[in-house]
Amino acid sequence: MSEKNIILKSSISGILLAFLLLFFLPESRTAGYENVPRLNPNCPPGFKRNADNECIAQSLYMQYDSPNNKGVGGLQTGLPEIRDGFSPQEIDLGRYLFFDPVLSGSGTISCATCHDPKKGFSDGLPTSIGHNGQQLKRAAPSLWNVAFLKKLFWDGRASTLEEQLKGPLFSEEEMNNTPESLLKTLNEIQEYRAFFAEAFPKRRAEDRIELNEVYRAIAAFQSSLLSLNSKYDRYAHGYHEALNEKEIEGMNVFRSFIARCAECHTPPLFTNQQFAVIGTPEPDGLPLDPGAEIPFNDKTLRGAFKVPSLRNIAKTAPYMHSGNFSTLRETVEFYTKGRGHAVPEDEDIILHWHIWDPQLSDYELDRLVDFLNTLTDETFMPRIPERLPSGLKPSI
């Protein structure tokens, strides 16, 4: 047989093999997906994949033994326990779901609508906008480092990410969907069927998507949002040239007994994960938001809200649960205007003990703002999908 015939026969065999693979592989893996990438098999930055295909968080703070539960937190203090161990496929599936407005009843609102990565995973509004343009009651909190948090929502009514995300998904004021409608929609999208089969390999490819899989995938993605490599962190790990003189002055004010910022915003997470009644004003003369009093049925928590992390705080204006302060300078100034100065006269709330009258100077307030700006780190910003399985445009 001539060399030309051998090459021709080999080419025909290769084409035949490709034809057989195309038509005899399981349908969920091939039909209609020739140009669709598989889920990312690699862990996001900040995680290392182990032998069980789990993404385990990596951080220099893990070398420190001291727990983040005593004092005001030294520079080299360990972080709280993190929620990790998701597979890279679960995380990547959650990334698609997070940006997909198909999760809402109207097909116009995604998780990213209120948690925009370009705005510190908040939305830049005093209070968020929901279904049909409804004005919601509170500001959207940032999702950076949410994997460390033990209580979620401003009033702490959820204890897990899965529990938290059910709120906006099925709220008539927010994403206005129902469990039945959500499952029907996702199961009608063949590409999502294939993605779920890949992310959850113990199930059969033909199995229908289930709610617990949706919740887990979105929780996996949210848990991957780590921000621990700011200028402050480089300083804390020993590179003292990372901060300039004014930023160091601001850090010293932040940690001082006079300002007492670090007693609630405890490094390195910059929250003690507790609730505090600080008496911030409500917008436009609205009545006092009862906050944590409602879910915990505790009158001592009237007007109490979860102490937020200050990580990437410069990206998440406006501030407080009501979005009442448009700048960091206004926010830090609130604490030096005197104890309870913004509490309505008809309210008898129990202010947190550290809300007093520190009488910080304008210079000290400016240095505080300088320091807060050093907590910005978006090194591990996730990539927004260029296309979604639903065919809709990412909603942000």
mmCIF file of C-alpha atoms in Angstrom, residues 6-394:
data_model
loop_
_atom_site.group_PDB
_atom_site.id
_atom_site.type_symbol
_atom_site.label_atom_id
_atom_site.label_comp_id
_atom_site.label_asym_id
_atom_site.label_seq_id
_atom_site.Cartn_x
_atom_site.Cartn_y
_atom_site.Cartn_z
ATOM 1 C CA ILE A 6 -2.010 4.900 4.267
ATOM 2 C CA ILE A 7 -2.394 8.580 5.137
ATOM 3 C CA LEU A 8 -5.832 8.721 3.469
ATOM 4 C CA LYS A 9 -7.009 5.602 5.314
ATOM 5 C CA SER A 10 -5.739 7.004 8.607
ATOM 6 C CA SER A 11 -7.611 10.270 8.039
ATOM 7 C CA ILE A 12 -10.849 8.439 7.232
ATOM 8 C CA SER A 13 -10.468 6.360 10.402
ATOM 9 C CA GLY A 14 -9.989 9.515 12.454
ATOM 10 C CA ILE A 15 -13.116 11.106 11.002
ATOM 11 C CA LEU A 16 -15.105 7.921 11.642
ATOM 12 C CA LEU A 17 -13.902 7.804 15.256
ATOM 13 C CA ALA A 18 -14.909 11.441 15.808
ATOM 14 C CA PHE A 19 -18.320 10.709 14.265
ATOM 15 C CA LEU A 20 -18.881 7.710 16.569
ATOM 16 C CA LEU A 21 -17.823 9.695 19.655
ATOM 17 C CA LEU A 22 -20.172 12.544 18.761
ATOM 18 C CA PHE A 23 -23.236 10.353 18.404
ATOM 19 C CA PHE A 24 -22.657 7.675 21.002
ATOM 20 C CA LEU A 25 -21.402 9.632 24.028
ATOM 21 C CA PRO A 26 -24.168 10.439 26.553
ATOM 22 C CA GLU A 27 -26.424 13.167 25.193
ATOM 23 C CA SER A 28 -26.078 15.411 28.253
ATOM 24 C CA ARG A 29 -22.367 15.754 27.566
ATOM 25 C CA THR A 30 -22.395 16.426 23.839
ATOM 26 C CA ALA A 31 -25.611 17.476 22.136
ATOM 27 C CA GLY A 32 -25.660 21.216 21.622
ATOM 28 C CA TYR A 33 -22.524 21.859 23.708
ATOM 29 C CA GLU A 34 -19.773 21.674 21.103
ATOM 30 C CA ASN A 35 -18.813 25.327 21.714
ATOM 31 C CA VAL A 36 -19.575 25.440 25.439
ATOM 32 C CA PRO A 37 -16.670 25.173 27.903
ATOM 33 C CA ARG A 38 -16.791 22.663 30.721
ATOM 34 C CA LEU A 39 -16.862 23.865 34.287
ATOM 35 C CA ASN A 40 -13.496 25.031 35.557
ATOM 36 C CA PRO A 41 -11.655 22.044 37.129
ATOM 37 C CA ASN A 42 -9.267 24.359 39.007
ATOM 38 C CA CYS A 43 -9.826 26.020 42.353
ATOM 39 C CA PRO A 44 -10.065 29.832 42.469
ATOM 40 C CA PRO A 45 -7.061 31.868 43.637
ATOM 41 C CA GLY A 46 -6.585 31.586 47.379
ATOM 42 C CA PHE A 47 -7.530 27.895 47.433
ATOM 43 C CA LYS A 48 -5.653 24.638 46.930
ATOM 44 C CA ARG A 49 -7.308 21.507 45.573
ATOM 45 C CA ASN A 50 -6.784 18.381 47.652
ATOM 46 C CA ALA A 51 -6.929 14.713 46.658
ATOM 47 C CA ASP A 52 -10.699 14.670 47.204
ATOM 48 C CA ASN A 53 -11.252 17.472 44.654
ATOM 49 C CA GLU A 54 -12.025 19.944 47.442
ATOM 50 C CA CYS A 55 -10.886 23.574 47.401
ATOM 51 C CA ILE A 56 -9.193 24.372 50.723
ATOM 52 C CA ALA A 57 -8.528 28.015 51.614
ATOM 53 C CA GLN A 58 -4.928 29.172 51.896
ATOM 54 C CA SER A 59 -3.844 32.288 53.789
ATOM 55 C CA LEU A 60 -0.814 33.543 55.664
ATOM 56 C CA TYR A 61 -3.122 34.133 58.623
ATOM 57 C CA MET A 62 -3.434 30.362 58.978
ATOM 58 C CA GLN A 63 0.119 30.239 60.331
ATOM 59 C CA TYR A 64 -0.979 32.115 63.455
ATOM 60 C CA ASP A 65 -2.311 30.180 66.425
ATOM 61 C CA SER A 66 -4.116 32.985 68.239
ATOM 62 C CA PRO A 67 -7.883 32.798 67.656
ATOM 63 C CA ASN A 68 -9.845 35.846 66.597
ATOM 64 C CA ASN A 69 -12.043 35.874 69.675
ATOM 65 C CA LYS A 70 -10.160 37.756 72.376
ATOM 66 C CA GLY A 71 -8.991 41.328 72.795
ATOM 67 C CA VAL A 72 -8.858 43.665 69.824
ATOM 68 C CA GLY A 73 -6.836 41.389 67.571
ATOM 69 C CA GLY A 74 -3.101 41.768 67.128
ATOM 70 C CA LEU A 75 -1.494 42.193 63.733
ATOM 71 C CA GLN A 76 -0.736 38.485 63.535
ATOM 72 C CA THR A 77 -4.006 37.035 64.790
ATOM 73 C CA GLY A 78 -5.646 33.988 63.247
ATOM 74 C CA LEU A 79 -8.880 34.117 61.291
ATOM 75 C CA PRO A 80 -12.160 32.494 62.370
ATOM 76 C CA GLU A 81 -13.037 29.103 60.909
ATOM 77 C CA ILE A 82 -13.860 29.320 57.212
ATOM 78 C CA ARG A 83 -16.503 27.531 55.158
ATOM 79 C CA ASP A 84 -14.544 25.732 52.421
ATOM 80 C CA GLY A 85 -14.212 22.229 50.961
ATOM 81 C CA PHE A 86 -16.376 22.777 47.874
ATOM 82 C CA SER A 87 -15.294 21.292 44.556
ATOM 83 C CA PRO A 88 -14.006 23.640 41.821
ATOM 84 C CA GLN A 89 -16.941 22.537 39.658
ATOM 85 C CA GLU A 90 -19.470 23.495 42.359
ATOM 86 C CA ILE A 91 -17.798 26.897 42.695
ATOM 87 C CA ASP A 92 -17.804 27.525 38.962
ATOM 88 C CA LEU A 93 -21.434 26.448 38.584
ATOM 89 C CA GLY A 94 -22.295 28.858 41.398
ATOM 90 C CA ARG A 95 -20.502 31.614 39.499
ATOM 91 C CA TYR A 96 -22.811 31.120 36.501
ATOM 92 C CA LEU A 97 -25.896 31.030 38.718
ATOM 93 C CA PHE A 98 -24.822 34.097 40.691
ATOM 94 C CA PHE A 99 -24.741 36.305 37.592
ATOM 95 C CA ASP A 100 -27.770 34.794 35.850
ATOM 96 C CA PRO A 101 -31.033 36.793 36.018
ATOM 97 C CA VAL A 102 -32.926 33.630 35.068
ATOM 98 C CA LEU A 103 -33.019 32.925 38.821
ATOM 99 C CA SER A 104 -35.547 35.733 39.307
ATOM 100 C CA GLY A 105 -39.225 35.530 38.515
ATOM 101 C CA SER A 106 -38.965 38.340 35.960
ATOM 102 C CA GLY A 107 -35.687 37.187 34.431
ATOM 103 C CA THR A 108 -34.176 40.623 35.076
ATOM 104 C CA ILE A 109 -32.549 40.388 38.534
ATOM 105 C CA SER A 110 -29.558 38.270 39.498
ATOM 106 C CA CYS A 111 -27.664 37.920 42.773
ATOM 107 C CA ALA A 112 -25.084 40.275 41.237
ATOM 108 C CA THR A 113 -27.714 42.986 40.763
ATOM 109 C CA CYS A 114 -27.442 43.800 44.470
ATOM 110 C CA HIS A 115 -23.936 42.361 44.898
ATOM 111 C CA ASP A 116 -21.958 43.877 42.043
ATOM 112 C CA PRO A 117 -18.265 42.877 42.099
ATOM 113 C CA LYS A 118 -17.323 46.331 40.796
ATOM 114 C CA LYS A 119 -18.951 47.889 43.870
ATOM 115 C CA GLY A 120 -17.404 45.717 46.552
ATOM 116 C CA PHE A 121 -20.143 43.104 46.053
ATOM 117 C CA SER A 122 -22.691 45.669 47.187
ATOM 118 C CA ASP A 123 -24.773 47.848 44.841
ATOM 119 C CA GLY A 124 -23.814 51.456 45.522
ATOM 120 C CA LEU A 125 -27.339 52.376 46.650
ATOM 121 C CA PRO A 126 -28.551 53.596 50.063
ATOM 122 C CA THR A 127 -31.061 50.737 50.051
ATOM 123 C CA SER A 128 -31.417 48.168 47.302
ATOM 124 C CA ILE A 129 -33.999 48.030 44.520
ATOM 125 C CA GLY A 130 -36.019 44.844 44.121
ATOM 126 C CA HIS A 131 -38.768 43.413 41.913
ATOM 127 C CA ASN A 132 -40.610 46.002 39.823
ATOM 128 C CA GLY A 133 -38.399 48.761 41.179
ATOM 129 C CA GLN A 134 -39.488 48.317 44.800
ATOM 130 C CA GLN A 135 -37.354 50.199 47.312
ATOM 131 C CA LEU A 136 -36.047 47.739 49.888
ATOM 132 C CA LYS A 137 -35.562 48.582 53.568
ATOM 133 C CA ARG A 138 -31.820 48.026 53.946
ATOM 134 C CA ALA A 139 -28.531 48.356 52.111
ATOM 135 C CA ALA A 140 -26.963 45.351 50.401
ATOM 136 C CA PRO A 141 -24.012 44.111 52.499
ATOM 137 C CA SER A 142 -20.742 43.150 50.853
ATOM 138 C CA LEU A 143 -20.023 39.462 50.194
ATOM 139 C CA TRP A 144 -16.246 39.617 50.493
ATOM 140 C CA ASN A 145 -15.066 37.048 53.083
ATOM 141 C CA VAL A 146 -18.646 35.942 53.737
ATOM 142 C CA ALA A 147 -17.342 32.385 54.218
ATOM 143 C CA PHE A 148 -16.082 33.423 57.665
ATOM 144 C CA LEU A 149 -19.385 34.835 58.913
ATOM 145 C CA LYS A 150 -21.581 32.944 61.361
ATOM 146 C CA LYS A 151 -24.642 35.203 61.107
ATOM 147 C CA LEU A 152 -25.973 36.674 57.868
ATOM 148 C CA PHE A 153 -28.241 39.590 56.923
ATOM 149 C CA TRP A 154 -27.997 42.853 58.850
ATOM 150 C CA ASP A 155 -30.280 41.395 61.530
ATOM 151 C CA GLY A 156 -28.485 38.032 61.692
ATOM 152 C CA ARG A 157 -31.566 35.968 60.913
ATOM 153 C CA ALA A 158 -29.670 33.359 58.848
ATOM 154 C CA SER A 159 -26.868 31.098 60.039
ATOM 155 C CA THR A 160 -25.758 29.537 56.734
ATOM 156 C CA LEU A 161 -25.259 30.810 53.210
ATOM 157 C CA GLU A 162 -27.863 28.345 51.964
ATOM 158 C CA GLU A 163 -30.416 29.695 54.422
ATOM 159 C CA GLN A 164 -29.518 33.278 53.550
ATOM 160 C CA LEU A 165 -29.896 33.019 49.793
ATOM 161 C CA LYS A 166 -33.434 31.597 50.040
ATOM 162 C CA GLY A 167 -34.518 34.994 51.379
ATOM 163 C CA PRO A 168 -33.908 37.138 48.284
ATOM 164 C CA LEU A 169 -34.664 34.296 45.857
ATOM 165 C CA PHE A 170 -38.205 33.786 47.095
ATOM 166 C CA SER A 171 -39.052 37.233 48.447
ATOM 167 C CA GLU A 172 -41.849 38.973 46.539
ATOM 168 C CA GLU A 173 -40.033 42.272 47.062
ATOM 169 C CA GLU A 174 -36.642 41.047 45.825
ATOM 170 C CA MET A 175 -36.192 38.325 43.170
ATOM 171 C CA ASN A 176 -39.851 37.270 43.291
ATOM 172 C CA ASN A 177 -39.385 33.617 42.374
ATOM 173 C CA THR A 178 -40.804 30.405 43.831
ATOM 174 C CA PRO A 179 -39.035 27.084 44.398
ATOM 175 C CA GLU A 180 -41.302 25.382 41.858
ATOM 176 C CA SER A 181 -40.768 28.024 39.179
ATOM 177 C CA LEU A 182 -37.004 28.142 39.749
ATOM 178 C CA LEU A 183 -36.630 24.386 39.318
ATOM 179 C CA LYS A 184 -38.875 24.318 36.268
ATOM 180 C CA THR A 185 -36.835 27.058 34.605
ATOM 181 C CA LEU A 186 -33.427 25.540 35.331
ATOM 182 C CA ASN A 187 -34.472 22.027 34.316
ATOM 183 C CA GLU A 188 -35.641 23.333 30.941
ATOM 184 C CA ILE A 189 -32.142 24.666 30.187
ATOM 185 C CA GLN A 190 -30.147 21.716 28.875
ATOM 186 C CA GLU A 191 -26.805 23.426 29.418
ATOM 187 C CA TYR A 192 -27.572 23.854 33.120
ATOM 188 C CA ARG A 193 -28.617 20.195 33.239
ATOM 189 C CA ALA A 194 -25.166 19.293 31.918
ATOM 190 C CA PHE A 195 -23.402 21.669 34.319
ATOM 191 C CA PHE A 196 -25.241 20.280 37.351
ATOM 192 C CA ALA A 197 -24.412 16.726 36.281
ATOM 193 C CA GLU A 198 -20.749 17.729 36.099
ATOM 194 C CA ALA A 199 -20.730 19.592 39.421
ATOM 195 C CA PHE A 200 -22.530 16.789 41.263
ATOM 196 C CA PRO A 201 -21.061 13.607 39.709
ATOM 197 C CA LYS A 202 -22.656 11.209 42.196
ATOM 198 C CA ARG A 203 -26.054 11.863 40.649
ATOM 199 C CA ARG A 204 -27.127 10.492 37.269
ATOM 200 C CA ALA A 205 -26.802 12.796 34.269
ATOM 201 C CA GLU A 206 -30.498 12.444 33.532
ATOM 202 C CA ASP A 207 -31.561 13.392 37.070
ATOM 203 C CA ARG A 208 -33.410 16.656 37.472
ATOM 204 C CA ILE A 209 -31.806 19.636 39.171
ATOM 205 C CA GLU A 210 -32.747 19.897 42.844
ATOM 206 C CA LEU A 211 -33.015 22.938 45.104
ATOM 207 C CA ASN A 212 -30.310 21.821 47.511
ATOM 208 C CA GLU A 213 -27.880 21.652 44.559
ATOM 209 C CA VAL A 214 -28.762 25.205 43.540
ATOM 210 C CA TYR A 215 -28.226 26.432 47.093
ATOM 211 C CA ARG A 216 -24.933 24.578 47.498
ATOM 212 C CA ALA A 217 -23.493 25.828 44.209
ATOM 213 C CA ILE A 218 -24.248 29.487 44.965
ATOM 214 C CA ALA A 219 -22.924 29.065 48.515
ATOM 215 C CA ALA A 220 -19.753 27.523 47.050
ATOM 216 C CA PHE A 221 -19.170 30.533 44.821
ATOM 217 C CA GLN A 222 -19.846 33.039 47.592
ATOM 218 C CA SER A 223 -17.443 31.161 49.879
ATOM 219 C CA SER A 224 -14.690 31.636 47.305
ATOM 220 C CA LEU A 225 -14.746 35.441 47.603
ATOM 221 C CA LEU A 226 -11.616 35.998 49.674
ATOM 222 C CA SER A 227 -9.995 39.375 50.274
ATOM 223 C CA LEU A 228 -6.974 39.103 52.549
ATOM 224 C CA ASN A 229 -4.115 40.654 50.532
ATOM 225 C CA SER A 230 -4.516 44.392 51.131
ATOM 226 C CA LYS A 231 -1.831 46.920 52.007
ATOM 227 C CA TYR A 232 -2.802 46.398 55.631
ATOM 228 C CA ASP A 233 -2.244 42.647 55.327
ATOM 229 C CA ARG A 234 1.235 43.104 53.881
ATOM 230 C CA TYR A 235 2.001 45.375 56.825
ATOM 231 C CA ALA A 236 0.545 42.865 59.298
ATOM 232 C CA HIS A 237 2.687 40.063 57.887
ATOM 233 C CA GLY A 238 5.871 42.037 58.452
ATOM 234 C CA TYR A 239 6.386 44.366 55.481
ATOM 235 C CA HIS A 240 6.072 47.643 57.369
ATOM 236 C CA GLU A 241 6.840 49.784 54.318
ATOM 237 C CA ALA A 242 3.400 48.757 52.974
ATOM 238 C CA LEU A 243 1.739 51.599 54.905
ATOM 239 C CA ASN A 244 2.797 55.225 54.832
ATOM 240 C CA GLU A 245 3.084 57.457 57.884
ATOM 241 C CA LYS A 246 -0.477 58.810 57.738
ATOM 242 C CA GLU A 247 -1.951 55.323 57.275
ATOM 243 C CA ILE A 248 -0.025 54.061 60.298
ATOM 244 C CA GLU A 249 -1.293 57.026 62.309
ATOM 245 C CA GLY A 250 -4.810 56.087 61.249
ATOM 246 C CA MET A 251 -4.262 52.483 62.278
ATOM 247 C CA ASN A 252 -3.107 53.653 65.706
ATOM 248 C CA VAL A 253 -6.254 55.779 66.097
ATOM 249 C CA PHE A 254 -8.357 52.806 64.960
ATOM 250 C CA ARG A 255 -6.787 50.558 67.615
ATOM 251 C CA SER A 256 -6.696 53.174 70.367
ATOM 252 C CA PHE A 257 -8.738 53.089 73.576
ATOM 253 C CA ILE A 258 -10.075 56.521 72.664
ATOM 254 C CA ALA A 259 -11.615 55.582 69.303
ATOM 255 C CA ARG A 260 -12.272 51.907 70.164
ATOM 256 C CA CYS A 261 -12.914 50.964 66.516
ATOM 257 C CA ALA A 262 -11.007 47.678 66.803
ATOM 258 C CA GLU A 263 -13.121 46.467 69.712
ATOM 259 C CA CYS A 264 -16.000 45.754 67.322
ATOM 260 C CA HIS A 265 -14.168 45.753 63.971
ATOM 261 C CA THR A 266 -11.591 43.276 65.186
ATOM 262 C CA PRO A 267 -8.662 42.420 62.895
ATOM 263 C CA PRO A 268 -7.961 40.486 60.807
ATOM 264 C CA LEU A 269 -11.573 39.996 59.621
ATOM 265 C CA PHE A 270 -12.432 43.489 60.946
ATOM 266 C CA THR A 271 -15.622 42.356 62.637
ATOM 267 C CA ASN A 272 -16.237 40.606 65.942
ATOM 268 C CA GLN A 273 -19.367 39.032 64.397
ATOM 269 C CA GLN A 274 -21.519 40.400 67.200
ATOM 270 C CA PHE A 275 -24.512 42.755 67.208
ATOM 271 C CA ALA A 276 -24.332 46.378 68.231
ATOM 272 C CA VAL A 277 -26.895 49.106 68.902
ATOM 273 C CA ILE A 278 -25.205 52.282 67.700
ATOM 274 C CA GLY A 279 -28.212 54.544 67.053
ATOM 275 C CA THR A 280 -27.562 55.570 63.454
ATOM 276 C CA PRO A 281 -30.265 57.755 61.910
ATOM 277 C CA GLU A 282 -32.831 56.372 59.495
ATOM 278 C CA PRO A 283 -33.271 58.065 56.107
ATOM 279 C CA ASP A 284 -35.991 60.644 55.429
ATOM 280 C CA GLY A 285 -37.458 60.558 58.925
ATOM 281 C CA LEU A 286 -38.441 56.900 58.764
ATOM 282 C CA PRO A 287 -39.139 55.124 62.082
ATOM 283 C CA LEU A 288 -36.373 53.223 63.816
ATOM 284 C CA ASP A 289 -35.529 49.916 62.135
ATOM 285 C CA PRO A 290 -35.869 47.337 64.944
ATOM 286 C CA GLY A 291 -33.073 45.229 63.486
ATOM 287 C CA ALA A 292 -32.135 42.072 65.374
ATOM 288 C CA GLU A 293 -34.963 42.537 67.874
ATOM 289 C CA ILE A 294 -37.391 40.854 65.456
ATOM 290 C CA PRO A 295 -35.662 37.570 64.527
ATOM 291 C CA PHE A 296 -34.325 37.032 68.052
ATOM 292 C CA ASN A 297 -37.458 38.307 69.859
ATOM 293 C CA ASP A 298 -35.212 40.242 72.216
ATOM 294 C CA LYS A 299 -36.035 43.838 73.171
ATOM 295 C CA THR A 300 -32.436 44.462 74.235
ATOM 296 C CA LEU A 301 -31.517 44.057 70.558
ATOM 297 C CA ARG A 302 -33.882 46.772 69.363
ATOM 298 C CA GLY A 303 -31.974 48.780 66.771
ATOM 299 C CA ALA A 304 -29.112 46.264 66.809
ATOM 300 C CA PHE A 305 -27.342 45.225 63.630
ATOM 301 C CA LYS A 306 -24.528 42.866 62.812
ATOM 302 C CA VAL A 307 -21.109 44.514 62.952
ATOM 303 C CA PRO A 308 -19.992 44.468 59.301
ATOM 304 C CA SER A 309 -16.508 43.603 58.142
ATOM 305 C CA LEU A 310 -14.544 46.628 56.981
ATOM 306 C CA ARG A 311 -12.733 44.720 54.244
ATOM 307 C CA ASN A 312 -13.058 46.646 50.938
ATOM 308 C CA ILE A 313 -15.124 49.229 52.809
ATOM 309 C CA ALA A 314 -13.897 51.990 50.476
ATOM 310 C CA LYS A 315 -15.748 50.235 47.630
ATOM 311 C CA THR A 316 -19.156 49.871 49.289
ATOM 312 C CA ALA A 317 -20.510 53.393 49.837
ATOM 313 C CA PRO A 318 -23.016 54.476 51.065
ATOM 314 C CA TYR A 319 -22.720 53.159 54.607
ATOM 315 C CA MET A 320 -24.707 51.683 57.509
ATOM 316 C CA HIS A 321 -27.767 49.442 57.236
ATOM 317 C CA SER A 322 -29.786 52.391 55.957
ATOM 318 C CA GLY A 323 -27.143 53.705 53.579
ATOM 319 C CA ASN A 324 -27.447 57.042 55.340
ATOM 320 C CA PHE A 325 -23.799 58.157 55.073
ATOM 321 C CA SER A 326 -22.398 58.745 51.621
ATOM 322 C CA THR A 327 -18.689 58.842 52.536
ATOM 323 C CA LEU A 328 -16.303 57.179 54.955
ATOM 324 C CA ARG A 329 -15.530 60.599 56.437
ATOM 325 C CA GLU A 330 -19.207 61.143 57.346
ATOM 326 C CA THR A 331 -19.353 57.629 58.783
ATOM 327 C CA VAL A 332 -16.392 57.928 61.135
ATOM 328 C CA GLU A 333 -17.546 61.410 62.166
ATOM 329 C CA PHE A 334 -20.860 59.953 63.378
ATOM 330 C CA TYR A 335 -19.019 58.216 66.230
ATOM 331 C CA THR A 336 -17.500 61.420 67.551
ATOM 332 C CA LYS A 337 -20.662 63.545 67.663
ATOM 333 C CA GLY A 338 -21.739 62.304 71.076
ATOM 334 C CA ARG A 339 -23.537 59.344 72.557
ATOM 335 C CA GLY A 340 -27.016 58.756 71.175
ATOM 336 C CA HIS A 341 -27.217 62.074 69.306
ATOM 337 C CA ALA A 342 -29.231 60.512 66.437
ATOM 338 C CA VAL A 343 -31.608 58.333 68.489
ATOM 339 C CA PRO A 344 -35.292 59.383 68.176
ATOM 340 C CA GLU A 345 -36.582 60.993 71.367
ATOM 341 C CA ASP A 346 -39.402 58.451 71.712
ATOM 342 C CA GLU A 347 -37.023 55.458 71.568
ATOM 343 C CA ASP A 348 -35.477 53.947 74.689
ATOM 344 C CA ILE A 349 -32.828 51.708 73.144
ATOM 345 C CA ILE A 350 -29.766 50.247 74.825
ATOM 346 C CA LEU A 351 -26.767 51.746 73.063
ATOM 347 C CA HIS A 352 -23.628 49.659 72.849
ATOM 348 C CA TRP A 353 -21.201 50.557 75.605
ATOM 349 C CA HIS A 354 -18.484 51.802 73.240
ATOM 350 C CA ILE A 355 -20.772 54.462 71.715
ATOM 351 C CA TRP A 356 -19.621 57.456 73.715
ATOM 352 C CA ASP A 357 -17.977 60.831 73.034
ATOM 353 C CA PRO A 358 -14.382 60.282 71.862
ATOM 354 C CA GLN A 359 -14.001 63.859 70.559
ATOM 355 C CA LEU A 360 -11.627 62.894 67.782
ATOM 356 C CA SER A 361 -10.071 65.806 65.920
ATOM 357 C CA ASP A 362 -10.564 66.426 62.218
ATOM 358 C CA TYR A 363 -6.977 65.303 61.693
ATOM 359 C CA GLU A 364 -7.616 62.010 63.486
ATOM 360 C CA LEU A 365 -10.812 61.414 61.501
ATOM 361 C CA ASP A 366 -8.927 62.009 58.257
ATOM 362 C CA ARG A 367 -6.255 59.538 59.304
ATOM 363 C CA LEU A 368 -8.926 56.962 60.132
ATOM 364 C CA VAL A 369 -10.199 57.263 56.568
ATOM 365 C CA ASP A 370 -6.633 56.862 55.272
ATOM 366 C CA PHE A 371 -6.332 53.624 57.220
ATOM 367 C CA LEU A 372 -9.703 52.270 56.101
ATOM 368 C CA ASN A 373 -8.577 52.714 52.509
ATOM 369 C CA THR A 374 -5.692 50.316 53.160
ATOM 370 C CA LEU A 375 -8.204 47.467 53.648
ATOM 371 C CA THR A 376 -9.021 47.376 49.925
ATOM 372 C CA ASP A 377 -8.000 44.200 48.098
ATOM 373 C CA GLU A 378 -9.643 42.866 44.949
ATOM 374 C CA THR A 379 -6.785 40.595 43.888
ATOM 375 C CA PHE A 380 -9.047 37.545 43.721
ATOM 376 C CA MET A 381 -11.902 39.218 41.857
ATOM 377 C CA PRO A 382 -13.896 36.478 40.077
ATOM 378 C CA ARG A 383 -14.439 36.643 36.328
ATOM 379 C CA ILE A 384 -17.918 37.625 35.178
ATOM 380 C CA PRO A 385 -19.170 34.997 32.683
ATOM 381 C CA GLU A 386 -19.125 36.212 29.089
ATOM 382 C CA ARG A 387 -22.188 34.106 28.350
ATOM 383 C CA LEU A 388 -24.746 32.303 30.479
ATOM 384 C CA PRO A 389 -26.474 28.944 29.968
ATOM 385 C CA SER A 390 -29.826 30.756 29.988
ATOM 386 C CA GLY A 391 -28.827 32.898 27.010
ATOM 387 C CA LEU A 392 -29.514 36.042 29.069
ATOM 388 C CA LYS A 393 -26.924 38.750 29.690
ATOM 389 C CA PRO A 394 -25.211 38.781 33.080
#
